[in-house]
Short mmCIF file of C-alpha atoms and ligand atoms in Angstrom, two decimals:
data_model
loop_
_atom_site.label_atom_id
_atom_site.label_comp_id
_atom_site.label_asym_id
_atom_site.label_seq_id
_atom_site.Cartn_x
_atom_site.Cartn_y
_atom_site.Cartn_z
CA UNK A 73 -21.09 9.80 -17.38
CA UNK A 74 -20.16 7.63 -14.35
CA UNK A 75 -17.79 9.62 -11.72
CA UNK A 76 -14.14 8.58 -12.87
CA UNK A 77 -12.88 5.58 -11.03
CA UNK A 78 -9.63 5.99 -9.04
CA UNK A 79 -6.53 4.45 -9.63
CA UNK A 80 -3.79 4.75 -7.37
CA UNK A 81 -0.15 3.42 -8.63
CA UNK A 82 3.08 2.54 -6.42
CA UNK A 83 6.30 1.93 -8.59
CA UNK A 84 9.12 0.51 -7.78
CA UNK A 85 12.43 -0.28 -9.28
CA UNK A 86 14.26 1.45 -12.47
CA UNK A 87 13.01 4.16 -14.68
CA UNK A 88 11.74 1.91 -16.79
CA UNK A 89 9.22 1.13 -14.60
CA UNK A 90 8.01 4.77 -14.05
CA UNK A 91 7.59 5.28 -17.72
CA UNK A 92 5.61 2.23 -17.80
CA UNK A 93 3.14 3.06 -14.88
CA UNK A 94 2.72 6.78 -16.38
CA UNK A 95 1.62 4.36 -19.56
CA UNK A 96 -0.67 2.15 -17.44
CA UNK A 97 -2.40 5.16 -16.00
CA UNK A 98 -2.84 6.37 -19.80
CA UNK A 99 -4.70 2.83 -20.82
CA UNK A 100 -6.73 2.68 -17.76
CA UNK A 101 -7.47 6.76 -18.32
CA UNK A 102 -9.70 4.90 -21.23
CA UNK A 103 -11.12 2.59 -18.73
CA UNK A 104 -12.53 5.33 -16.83
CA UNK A 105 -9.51 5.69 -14.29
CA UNK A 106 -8.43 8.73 -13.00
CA UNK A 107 -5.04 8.73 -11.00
CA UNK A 108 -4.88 9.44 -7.47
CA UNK A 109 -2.39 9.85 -4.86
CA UNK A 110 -3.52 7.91 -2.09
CA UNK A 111 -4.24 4.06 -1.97
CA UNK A 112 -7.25 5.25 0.96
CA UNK A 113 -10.13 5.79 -1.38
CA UNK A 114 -8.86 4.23 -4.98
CA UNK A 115 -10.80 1.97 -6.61
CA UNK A 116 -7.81 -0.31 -8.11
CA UNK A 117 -4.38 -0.14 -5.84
CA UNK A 118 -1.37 -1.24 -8.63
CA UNK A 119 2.24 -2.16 -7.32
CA UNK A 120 4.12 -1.85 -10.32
CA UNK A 121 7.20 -4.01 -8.92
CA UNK A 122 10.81 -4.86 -9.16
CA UNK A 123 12.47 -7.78 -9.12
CA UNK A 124 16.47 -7.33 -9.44
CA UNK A 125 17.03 -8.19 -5.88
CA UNK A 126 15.95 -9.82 -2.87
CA UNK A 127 14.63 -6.97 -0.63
CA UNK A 128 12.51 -5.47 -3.65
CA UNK A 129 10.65 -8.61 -4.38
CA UNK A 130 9.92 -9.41 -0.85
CA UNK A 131 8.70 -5.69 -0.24
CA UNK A 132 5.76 -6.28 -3.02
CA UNK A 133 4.25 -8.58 -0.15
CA UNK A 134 4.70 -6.81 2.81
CA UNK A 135 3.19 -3.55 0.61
CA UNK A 136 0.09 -6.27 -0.39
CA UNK A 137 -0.41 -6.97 3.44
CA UNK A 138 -0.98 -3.59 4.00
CA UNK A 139 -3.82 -2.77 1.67
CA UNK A 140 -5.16 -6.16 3.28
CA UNK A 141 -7.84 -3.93 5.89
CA UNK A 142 -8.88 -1.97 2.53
CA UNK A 143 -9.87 -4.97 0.95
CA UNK A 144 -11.81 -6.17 3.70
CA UNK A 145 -13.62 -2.66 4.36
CA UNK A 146 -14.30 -2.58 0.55
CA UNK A 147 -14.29 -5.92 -1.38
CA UNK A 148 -15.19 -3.87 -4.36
CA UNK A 149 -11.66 -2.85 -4.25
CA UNK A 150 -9.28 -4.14 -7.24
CA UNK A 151 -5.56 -5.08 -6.25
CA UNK A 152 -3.04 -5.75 -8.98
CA UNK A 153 0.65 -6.86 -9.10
CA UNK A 154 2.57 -5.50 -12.13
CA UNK A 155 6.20 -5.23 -13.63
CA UNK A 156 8.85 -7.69 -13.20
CA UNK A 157 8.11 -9.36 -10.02
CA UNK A 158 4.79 -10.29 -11.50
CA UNK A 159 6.26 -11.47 -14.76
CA UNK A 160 8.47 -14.11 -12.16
CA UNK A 161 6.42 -15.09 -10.28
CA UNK A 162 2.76 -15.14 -11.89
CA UNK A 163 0.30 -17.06 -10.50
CA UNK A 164 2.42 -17.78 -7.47
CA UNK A 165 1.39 -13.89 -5.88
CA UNK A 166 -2.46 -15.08 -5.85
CA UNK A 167 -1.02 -18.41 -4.26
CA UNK A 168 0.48 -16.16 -1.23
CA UNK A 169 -1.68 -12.83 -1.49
CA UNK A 170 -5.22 -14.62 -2.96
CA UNK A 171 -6.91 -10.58 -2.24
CA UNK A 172 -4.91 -9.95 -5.62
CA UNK A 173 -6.99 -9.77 -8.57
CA UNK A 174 -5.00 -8.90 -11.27
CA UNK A 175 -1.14 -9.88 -12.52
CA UNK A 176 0.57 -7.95 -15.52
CA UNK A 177 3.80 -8.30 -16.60
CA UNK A 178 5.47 -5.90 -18.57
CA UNK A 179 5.10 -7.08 -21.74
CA UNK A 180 1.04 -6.82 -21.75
CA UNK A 181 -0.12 -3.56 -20.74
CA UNK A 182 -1.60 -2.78 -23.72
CA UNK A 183 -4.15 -5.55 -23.20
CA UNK A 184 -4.97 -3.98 -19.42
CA UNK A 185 -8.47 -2.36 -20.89
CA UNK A 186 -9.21 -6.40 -21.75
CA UNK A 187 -8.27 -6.84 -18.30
CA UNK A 188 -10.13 -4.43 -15.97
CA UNK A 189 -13.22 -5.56 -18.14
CA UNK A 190 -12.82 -9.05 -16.41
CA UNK A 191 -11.85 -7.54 -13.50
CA UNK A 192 -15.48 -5.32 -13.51
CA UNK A 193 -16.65 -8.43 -13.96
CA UNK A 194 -15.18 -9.92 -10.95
CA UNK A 195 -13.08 -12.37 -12.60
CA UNK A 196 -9.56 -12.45 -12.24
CA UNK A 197 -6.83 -11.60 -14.84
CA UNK A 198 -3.41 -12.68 -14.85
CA UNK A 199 -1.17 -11.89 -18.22
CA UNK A 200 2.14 -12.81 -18.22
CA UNK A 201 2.99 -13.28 -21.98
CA UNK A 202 5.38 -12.15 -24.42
CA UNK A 203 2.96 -11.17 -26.95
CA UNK A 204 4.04 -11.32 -30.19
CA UNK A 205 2.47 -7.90 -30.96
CA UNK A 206 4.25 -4.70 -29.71
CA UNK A 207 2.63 -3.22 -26.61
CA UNK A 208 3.98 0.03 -27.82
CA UNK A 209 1.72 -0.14 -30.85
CA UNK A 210 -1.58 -0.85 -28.80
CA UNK A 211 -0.99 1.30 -25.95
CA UNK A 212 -3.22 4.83 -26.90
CA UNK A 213 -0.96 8.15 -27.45
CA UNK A 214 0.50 10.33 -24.55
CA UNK A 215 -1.71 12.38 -22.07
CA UNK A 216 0.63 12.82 -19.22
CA UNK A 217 -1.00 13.83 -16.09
CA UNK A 218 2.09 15.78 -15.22
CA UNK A 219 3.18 18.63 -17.02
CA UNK A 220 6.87 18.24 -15.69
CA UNK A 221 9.32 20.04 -18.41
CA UNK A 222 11.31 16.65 -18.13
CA UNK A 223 10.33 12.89 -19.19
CA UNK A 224 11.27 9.48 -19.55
CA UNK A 225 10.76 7.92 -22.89
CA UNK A 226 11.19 4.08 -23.41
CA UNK A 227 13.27 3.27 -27.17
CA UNK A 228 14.28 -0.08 -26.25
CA UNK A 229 13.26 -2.95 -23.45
CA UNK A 230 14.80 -6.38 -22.61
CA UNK A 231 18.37 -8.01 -22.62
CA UNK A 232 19.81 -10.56 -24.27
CA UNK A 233 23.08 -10.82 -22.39
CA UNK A 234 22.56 -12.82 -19.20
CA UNK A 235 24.61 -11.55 -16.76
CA UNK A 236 24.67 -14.70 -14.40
CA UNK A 237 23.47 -12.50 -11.63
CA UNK A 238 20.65 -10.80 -13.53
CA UNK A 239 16.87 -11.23 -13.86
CA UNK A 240 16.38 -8.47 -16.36
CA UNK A 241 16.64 -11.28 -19.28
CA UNK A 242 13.63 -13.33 -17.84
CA UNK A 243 11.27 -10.43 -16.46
CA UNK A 244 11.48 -7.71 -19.58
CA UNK A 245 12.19 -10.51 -22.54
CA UNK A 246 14.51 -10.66 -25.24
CA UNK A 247 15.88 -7.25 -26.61
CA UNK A 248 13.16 -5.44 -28.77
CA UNK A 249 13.40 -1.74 -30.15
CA UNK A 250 11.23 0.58 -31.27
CA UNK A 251 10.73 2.25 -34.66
CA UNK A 252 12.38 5.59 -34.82
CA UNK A 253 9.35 7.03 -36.30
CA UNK A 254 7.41 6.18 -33.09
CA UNK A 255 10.06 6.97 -31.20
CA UNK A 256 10.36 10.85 -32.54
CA UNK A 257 6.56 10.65 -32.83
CA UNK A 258 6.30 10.47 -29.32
CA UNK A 259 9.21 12.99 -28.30
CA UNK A 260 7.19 15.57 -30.75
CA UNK A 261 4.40 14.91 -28.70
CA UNK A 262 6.21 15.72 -25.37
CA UNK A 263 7.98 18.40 -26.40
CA UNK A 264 4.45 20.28 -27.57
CA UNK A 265 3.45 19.19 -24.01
CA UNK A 266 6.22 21.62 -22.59
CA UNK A 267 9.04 18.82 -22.43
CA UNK A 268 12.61 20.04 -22.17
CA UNK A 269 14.67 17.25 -21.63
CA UNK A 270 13.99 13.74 -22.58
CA UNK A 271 15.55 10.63 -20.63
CA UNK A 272 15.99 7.65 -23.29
CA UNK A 273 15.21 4.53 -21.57
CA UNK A 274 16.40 0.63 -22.27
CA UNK A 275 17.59 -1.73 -20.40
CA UNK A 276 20.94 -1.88 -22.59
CA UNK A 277 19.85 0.92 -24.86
CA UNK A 278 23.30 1.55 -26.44
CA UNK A 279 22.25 -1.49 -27.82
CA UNK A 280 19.13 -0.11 -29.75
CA UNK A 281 18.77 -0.36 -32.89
CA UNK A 282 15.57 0.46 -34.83
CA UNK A 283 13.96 0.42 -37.88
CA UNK A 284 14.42 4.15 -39.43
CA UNK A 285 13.47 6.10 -42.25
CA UNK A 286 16.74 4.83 -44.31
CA UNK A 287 17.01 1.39 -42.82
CA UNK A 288 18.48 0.58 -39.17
CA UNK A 289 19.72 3.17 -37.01
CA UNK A 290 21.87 3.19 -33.67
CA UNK A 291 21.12 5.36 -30.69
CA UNK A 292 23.38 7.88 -32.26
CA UNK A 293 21.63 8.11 -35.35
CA UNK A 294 18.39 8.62 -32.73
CA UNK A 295 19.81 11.21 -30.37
CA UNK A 296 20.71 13.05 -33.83
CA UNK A 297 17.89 12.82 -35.06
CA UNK A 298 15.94 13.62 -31.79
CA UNK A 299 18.39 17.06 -31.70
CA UNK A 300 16.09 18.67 -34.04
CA UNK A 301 13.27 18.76 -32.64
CA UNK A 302 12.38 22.07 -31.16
CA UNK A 303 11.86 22.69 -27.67
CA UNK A 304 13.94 19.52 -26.54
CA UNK A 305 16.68 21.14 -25.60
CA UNK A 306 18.21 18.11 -23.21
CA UNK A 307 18.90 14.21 -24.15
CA UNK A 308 20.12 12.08 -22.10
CA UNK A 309 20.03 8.64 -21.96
CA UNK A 310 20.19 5.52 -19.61
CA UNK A 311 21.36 2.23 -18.73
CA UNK A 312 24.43 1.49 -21.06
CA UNK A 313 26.22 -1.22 -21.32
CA UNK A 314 30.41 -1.02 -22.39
CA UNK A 315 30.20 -3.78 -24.88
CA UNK A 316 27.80 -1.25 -27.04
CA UNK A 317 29.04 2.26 -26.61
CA UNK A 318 30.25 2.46 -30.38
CA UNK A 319 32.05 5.46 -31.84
CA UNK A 320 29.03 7.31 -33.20
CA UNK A 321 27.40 7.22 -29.88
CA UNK A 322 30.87 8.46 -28.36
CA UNK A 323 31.71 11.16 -30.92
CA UNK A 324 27.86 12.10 -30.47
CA UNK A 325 29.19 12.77 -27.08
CA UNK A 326 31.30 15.27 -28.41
CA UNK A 327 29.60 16.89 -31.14
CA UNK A 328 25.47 16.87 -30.31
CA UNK A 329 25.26 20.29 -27.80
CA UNK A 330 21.91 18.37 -26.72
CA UNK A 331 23.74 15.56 -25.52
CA UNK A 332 24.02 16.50 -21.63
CA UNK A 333 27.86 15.64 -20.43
CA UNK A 334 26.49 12.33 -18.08
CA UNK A 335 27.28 8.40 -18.83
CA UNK A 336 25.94 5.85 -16.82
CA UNK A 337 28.17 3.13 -17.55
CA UNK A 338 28.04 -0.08 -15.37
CA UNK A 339 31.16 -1.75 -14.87
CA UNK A 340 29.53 -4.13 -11.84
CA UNK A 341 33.20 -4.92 -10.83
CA UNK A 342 37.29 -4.21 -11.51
CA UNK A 343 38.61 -7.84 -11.02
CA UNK A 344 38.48 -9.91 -14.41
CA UNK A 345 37.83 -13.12 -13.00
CA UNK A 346 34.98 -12.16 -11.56
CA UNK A 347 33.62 -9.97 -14.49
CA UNK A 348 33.81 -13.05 -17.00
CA UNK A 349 32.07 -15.19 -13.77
CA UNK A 350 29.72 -12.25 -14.15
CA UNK A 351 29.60 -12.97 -18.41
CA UNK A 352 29.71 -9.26 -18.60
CA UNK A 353 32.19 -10.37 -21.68
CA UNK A 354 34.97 -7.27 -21.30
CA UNK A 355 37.97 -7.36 -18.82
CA UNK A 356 38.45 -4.15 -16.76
CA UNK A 357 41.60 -2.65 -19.07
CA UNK A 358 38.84 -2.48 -21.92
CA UNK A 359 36.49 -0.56 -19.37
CA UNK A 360 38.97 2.05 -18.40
CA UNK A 361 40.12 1.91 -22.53
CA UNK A 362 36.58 2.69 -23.13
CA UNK A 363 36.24 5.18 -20.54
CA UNK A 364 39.59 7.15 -21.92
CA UNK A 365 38.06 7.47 -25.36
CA UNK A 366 34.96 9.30 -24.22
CA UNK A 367 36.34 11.11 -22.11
CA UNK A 368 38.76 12.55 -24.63
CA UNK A 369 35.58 12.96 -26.56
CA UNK A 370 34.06 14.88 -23.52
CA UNK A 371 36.49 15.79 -20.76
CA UNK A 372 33.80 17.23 -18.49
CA UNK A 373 31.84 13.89 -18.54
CA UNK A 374 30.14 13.26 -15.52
CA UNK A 375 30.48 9.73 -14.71
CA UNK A 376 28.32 7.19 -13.21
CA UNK A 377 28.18 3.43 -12.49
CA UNK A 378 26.95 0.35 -10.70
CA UNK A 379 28.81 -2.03 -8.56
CA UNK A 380 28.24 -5.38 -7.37
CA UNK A 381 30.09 -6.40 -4.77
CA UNK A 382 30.12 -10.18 -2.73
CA UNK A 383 29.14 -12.10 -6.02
CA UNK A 384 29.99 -15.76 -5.77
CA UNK A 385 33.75 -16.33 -5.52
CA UNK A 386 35.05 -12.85 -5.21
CA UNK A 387 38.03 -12.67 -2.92
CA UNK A 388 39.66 -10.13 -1.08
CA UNK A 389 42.09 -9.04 -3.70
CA UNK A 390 38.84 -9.07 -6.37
CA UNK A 391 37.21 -6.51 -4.29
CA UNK A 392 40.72 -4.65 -4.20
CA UNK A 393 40.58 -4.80 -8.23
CA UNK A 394 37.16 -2.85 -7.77
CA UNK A 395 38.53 -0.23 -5.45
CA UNK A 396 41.50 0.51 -7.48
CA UNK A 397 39.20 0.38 -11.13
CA UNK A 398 36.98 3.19 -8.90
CA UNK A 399 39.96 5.08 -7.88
CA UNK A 400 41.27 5.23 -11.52
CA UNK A 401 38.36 5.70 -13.38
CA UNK A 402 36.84 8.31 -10.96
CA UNK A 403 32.89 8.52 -10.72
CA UNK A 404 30.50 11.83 -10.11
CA UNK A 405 27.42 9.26 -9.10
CA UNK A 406 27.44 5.88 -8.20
CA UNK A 407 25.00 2.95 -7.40
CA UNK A 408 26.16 -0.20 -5.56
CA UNK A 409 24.34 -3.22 -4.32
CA UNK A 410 25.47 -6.43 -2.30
CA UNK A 411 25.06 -9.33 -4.57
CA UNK A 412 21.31 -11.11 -3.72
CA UNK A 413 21.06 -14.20 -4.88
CA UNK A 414 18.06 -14.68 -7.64
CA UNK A 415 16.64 -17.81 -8.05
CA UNK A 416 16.75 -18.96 -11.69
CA UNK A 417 19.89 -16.82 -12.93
CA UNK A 418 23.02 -19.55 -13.27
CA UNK A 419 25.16 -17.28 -10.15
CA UNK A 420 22.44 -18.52 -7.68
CA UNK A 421 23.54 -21.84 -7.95
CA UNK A 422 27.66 -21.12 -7.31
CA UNK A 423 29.14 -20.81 -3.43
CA UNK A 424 27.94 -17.86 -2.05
CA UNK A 425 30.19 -15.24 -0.08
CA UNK A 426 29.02 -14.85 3.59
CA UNK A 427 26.88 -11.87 4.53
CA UNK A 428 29.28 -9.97 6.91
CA UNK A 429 31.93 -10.34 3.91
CA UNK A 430 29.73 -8.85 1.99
CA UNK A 431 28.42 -6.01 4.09
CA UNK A 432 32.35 -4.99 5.21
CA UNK A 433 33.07 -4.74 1.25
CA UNK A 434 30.19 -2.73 0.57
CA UNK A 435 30.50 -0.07 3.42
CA UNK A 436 34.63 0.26 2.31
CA UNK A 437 33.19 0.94 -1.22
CA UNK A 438 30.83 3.42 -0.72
CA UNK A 439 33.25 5.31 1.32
CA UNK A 440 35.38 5.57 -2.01
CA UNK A 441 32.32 6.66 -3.59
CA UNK A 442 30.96 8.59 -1.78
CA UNK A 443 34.54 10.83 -1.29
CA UNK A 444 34.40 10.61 -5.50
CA UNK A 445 30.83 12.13 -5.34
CA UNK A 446 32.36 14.76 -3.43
CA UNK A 447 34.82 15.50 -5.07
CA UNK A 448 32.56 16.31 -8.08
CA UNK A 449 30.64 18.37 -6.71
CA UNK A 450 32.89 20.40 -4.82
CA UNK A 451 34.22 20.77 -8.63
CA UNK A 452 31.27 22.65 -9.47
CA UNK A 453 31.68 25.46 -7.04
CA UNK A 454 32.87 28.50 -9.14
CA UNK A 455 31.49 27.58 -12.63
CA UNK A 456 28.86 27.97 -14.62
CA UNK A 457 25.74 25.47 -15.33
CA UNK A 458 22.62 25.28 -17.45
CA UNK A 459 19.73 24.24 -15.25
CA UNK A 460 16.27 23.05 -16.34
CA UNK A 461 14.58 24.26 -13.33
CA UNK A 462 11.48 22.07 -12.31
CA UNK A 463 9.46 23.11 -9.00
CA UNK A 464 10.25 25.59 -6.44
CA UNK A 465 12.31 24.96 -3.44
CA UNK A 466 12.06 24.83 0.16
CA UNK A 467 12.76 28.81 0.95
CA UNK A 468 10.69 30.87 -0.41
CA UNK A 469 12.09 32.40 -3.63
CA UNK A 470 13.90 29.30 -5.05
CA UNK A 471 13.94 26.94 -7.62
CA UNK A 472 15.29 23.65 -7.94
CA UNK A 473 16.56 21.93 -11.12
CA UNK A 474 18.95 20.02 -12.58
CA UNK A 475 22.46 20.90 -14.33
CA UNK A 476 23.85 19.53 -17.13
CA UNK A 477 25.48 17.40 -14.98
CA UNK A 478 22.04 15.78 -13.40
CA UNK A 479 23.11 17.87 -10.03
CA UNK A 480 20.59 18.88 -8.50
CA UNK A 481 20.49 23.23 -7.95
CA UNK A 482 18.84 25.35 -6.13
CA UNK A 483 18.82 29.26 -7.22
CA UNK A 484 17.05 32.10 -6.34
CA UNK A 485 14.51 32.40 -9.29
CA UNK A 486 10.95 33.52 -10.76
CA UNK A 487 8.48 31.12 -10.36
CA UNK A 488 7.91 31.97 -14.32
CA UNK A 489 11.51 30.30 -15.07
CA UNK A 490 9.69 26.66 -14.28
CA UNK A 491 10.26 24.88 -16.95
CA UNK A 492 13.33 26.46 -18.86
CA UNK A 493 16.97 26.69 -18.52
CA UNK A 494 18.81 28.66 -17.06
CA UNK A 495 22.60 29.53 -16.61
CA UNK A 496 23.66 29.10 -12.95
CA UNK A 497 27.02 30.33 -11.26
CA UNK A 498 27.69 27.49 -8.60
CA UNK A 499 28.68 29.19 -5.15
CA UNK A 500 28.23 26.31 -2.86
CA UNK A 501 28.64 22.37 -2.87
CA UNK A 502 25.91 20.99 -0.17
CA UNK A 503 25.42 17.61 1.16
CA UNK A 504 23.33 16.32 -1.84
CA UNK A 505 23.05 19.06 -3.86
CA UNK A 506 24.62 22.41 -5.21
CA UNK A 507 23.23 25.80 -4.60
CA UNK A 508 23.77 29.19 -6.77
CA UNK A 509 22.93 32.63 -8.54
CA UNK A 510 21.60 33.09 -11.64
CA UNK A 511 23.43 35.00 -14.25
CA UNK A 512 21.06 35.61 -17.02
CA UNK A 513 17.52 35.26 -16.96
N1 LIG B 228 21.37 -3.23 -17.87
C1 LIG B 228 22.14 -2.61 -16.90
C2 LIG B 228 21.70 -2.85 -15.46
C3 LIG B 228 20.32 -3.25 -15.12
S1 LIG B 228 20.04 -3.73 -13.45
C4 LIG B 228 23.57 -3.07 -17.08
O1 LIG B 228 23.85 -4.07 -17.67
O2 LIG B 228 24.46 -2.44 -16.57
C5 LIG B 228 20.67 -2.40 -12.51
C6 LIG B 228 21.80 -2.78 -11.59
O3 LIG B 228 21.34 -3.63 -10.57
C7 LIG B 228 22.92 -3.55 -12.23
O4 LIG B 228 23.80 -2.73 -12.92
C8 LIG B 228 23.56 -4.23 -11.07
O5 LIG B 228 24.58 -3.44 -10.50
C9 LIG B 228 22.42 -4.38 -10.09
N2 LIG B 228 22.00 -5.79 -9.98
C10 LIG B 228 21.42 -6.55 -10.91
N3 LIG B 228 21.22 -7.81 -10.45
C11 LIG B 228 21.69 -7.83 -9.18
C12 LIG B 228 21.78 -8.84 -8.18
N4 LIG B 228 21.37 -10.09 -8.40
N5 LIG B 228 22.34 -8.50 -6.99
C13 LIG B 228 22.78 -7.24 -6.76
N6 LIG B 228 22.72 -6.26 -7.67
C14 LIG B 228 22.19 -6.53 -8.88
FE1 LIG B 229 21.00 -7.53 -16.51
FE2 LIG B 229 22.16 -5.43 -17.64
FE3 LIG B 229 23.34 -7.81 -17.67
FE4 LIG B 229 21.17 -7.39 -19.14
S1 LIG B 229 23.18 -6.41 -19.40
S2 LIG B 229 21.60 -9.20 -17.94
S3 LIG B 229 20.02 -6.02 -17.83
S4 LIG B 229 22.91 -6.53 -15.87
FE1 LIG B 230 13.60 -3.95 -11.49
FE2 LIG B 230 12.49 -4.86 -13.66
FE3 LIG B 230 13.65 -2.49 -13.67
S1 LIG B 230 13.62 -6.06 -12.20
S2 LIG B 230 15.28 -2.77 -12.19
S3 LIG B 230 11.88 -3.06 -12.52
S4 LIG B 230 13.65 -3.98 -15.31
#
């Protein structure tokens, strides 16, 4: 045997995308490739890449100009561009960086194996195809490096709604889901591997829908089904969109204990003229409708969204709509972006609002945010959590985990609790974090 290769992997962008590189790093385990962390000595540097706004695209390039000395020290070296920049842009990266030998978009990293094998050739490979077999099909079973207690597990990939800001429709494909068989398949597989809590992954993957044992099912049907399997003791799942929380998924809210009390549930903005500019196809009275109903379902709910703000023809009293949706509605976590304008998507081509504009709207909103954020943690302080504690802290002694609530704890603890949950009192609200005492073991 040949002395593994070494393959070192910088991701970018969603979730999504670190599911997928732990995948690549799987496929090219069968090439030979063993992952590393450091780009120094690798034989094959991947960007997995983003391409949702501006600033992430351009950073792919600036990223390739720094492995440029590497190259040049070691032409042997293989460089490769993958994810959703590389499905935009294809050929046009070896145009601008031509020390790239390989482009992969997301849909064809099953057929990476194929690929290095041209690349040990020293040919080039670029695949940026929908295939019309499913990559999860081809891709080889899961041998995660890791053996963190929690993991990401893709059920559903692509969009078919088109935002008019939105690139996720032309990097990732139309909407595709996977068979519930494969789906539990691989969860049994995790949870054998020591995996407590399982992230459900999809661009819009309220909006799966599967082939199951007894015909379609919904996420609901999923998450139930998922429930049984021992050893997963946490589901979660993320992004959502409003149009396809339905009422099982919402009563699953209140009835599946596995079902961790967190929504993600993008809203992008609070002004209706500007949500059906967006085609987000709901007005903001049937977002905070929606939100009522699950949070009857689940008062504690913690709640967390995106916002867009400066998209083309939003006024001052739009961005007011937002403000007041936020302050109504009420979020725990919060993500919120300045509109970038992406070629291609139908938004790109309207009257853009000016920069500063833009920047004054988005510092005003994160200081409503970030009070909100606050607030809910402050609410913490005094009660009782679960927490799936992961690593140790800082100080000596600690662990750090998550709650229920995807806070992030830190408790006094025995290294031997890695990996299970435990009940925390909360005694203090920190910047970023909560801190407390164990109460059982
Ligand atoms: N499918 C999810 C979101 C996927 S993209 C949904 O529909 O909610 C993640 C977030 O990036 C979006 O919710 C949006 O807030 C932000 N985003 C997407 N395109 C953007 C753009 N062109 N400019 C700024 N933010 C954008
Ligand atoms: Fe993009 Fe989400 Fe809209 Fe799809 S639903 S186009 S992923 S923002
Ligand atoms: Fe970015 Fe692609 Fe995810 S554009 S946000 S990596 S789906």
């Amino acid at each position: 045997m040949s002395d593994p290769k070494k393959l070192f992997i910088k991701t970018y962008g969603c979730q999504m995308n670190v599911y997928d590189s732990e995948r690549i790093a799987e496929t090219l385990g069968g090439s030979g490739y063993t992952q590393v962390e450091s780009a120094d000595d690798a034989d094959m540097i991947l960007l997995n890449t983003c391409h949702i706004r501006e600033k992430a695209a351009e950073k792919v390039y600036s990223e390739l100009g720094r492995f440029r000395p590497l190259k040049e020290a070691r032409p042997d070296l293989r460089i490769g561009v993958a994810g959703c920049v590389a499905q935009a842009e294809g050929e046009e990266i070896i145009r601008r960086q031509p020390m790239v030998d390989l482009v992969v978009g997301p849909q064809s990293y099953h057929r990476l194996p194929d690929m290095e094998r041209r690349l040990a050739k020293g040919e080039r490979a670029i695949d940026t195809d929908f295939p019309e077999e499913d990559k999860f099909d081809h891709l080889p079973g899961r041998r995660r490096a890791n053996r963190a207690p929690t993991a990401f597990l893709t059920v559903q990939e692509g969009c078919d709604k088109f935002c008019a800001f939105c690139v996720v429709p032309y990097t990732r494909g139309a909407e595709v889901s996977r068979s519930a068989d494969r789906i539990l398949e691989e969860a049994r597989m995790l949870a054998a591997d020591g995996v407590r809590e399982v992230t459900l992954l999809g661009q819009n993957v309220n909006a799966y829908h599967g082939a199951g044992a007894d015909g379609e099912w919904d996420l609901a049907r999923l998450i139930w089904a998922l429930s049984e399997i021992n050893g997963l003791e946490r589901i979660r799942f993320t992004t959502s969109h409003p149009n396809d929380m339905n009422e099982a998924l919402i009563e699953a809210h209140r009835d599946c204990a596995k079902l961790m009390p967190y929504l993600h549930l993008p809203v992008q903005s609070g002004s209706d003229k500007v949500l059906k500019a967006m085609n987000r196809k709901h007005t903001a009275a049937d977002y905070i409708g929606l939100i009522s109903r699950i949070r009857a379902a689940r008062p504690d709910l913690l709640l967390s969204g995106d916002f867009i703000v400066g998209f083309p023809g939003e006024t001052e009293a739009d961005f007011e709509d937002t403000l007041s949706l936020i302050r109504e509605v009420g979020y725990g976590q919060s993500y919120s972006f300045k509109y970038s304008t992406r070629p291609g998507t139908p938004a790109a081509e309207r009257a853009q609002v000016d920069e500063a504009t833009k920047t004054d709207r988005l510092h005003r909103l994160q200081a409503l945010l970030s009070e909100q954020q606050t607030d809910a943690q402050e609410a913490m302080v005094g009660r009782e959590v679960g927490v799936l504690f992961e690593k140790v802290g800082r100080e000596p002694g600690q662990l750090i985990g998550k709650s229920d609530h995807l806070h992030a704890v830190s408790a006094p603890a025995h290294e031997s609790l890695i990996g299970q949950i435990g009940r925390v009192h909360i005694t203090a609200a920190l910047s970023n974090s909560l801190s407390g005492v164990l109460t059982t073991g």
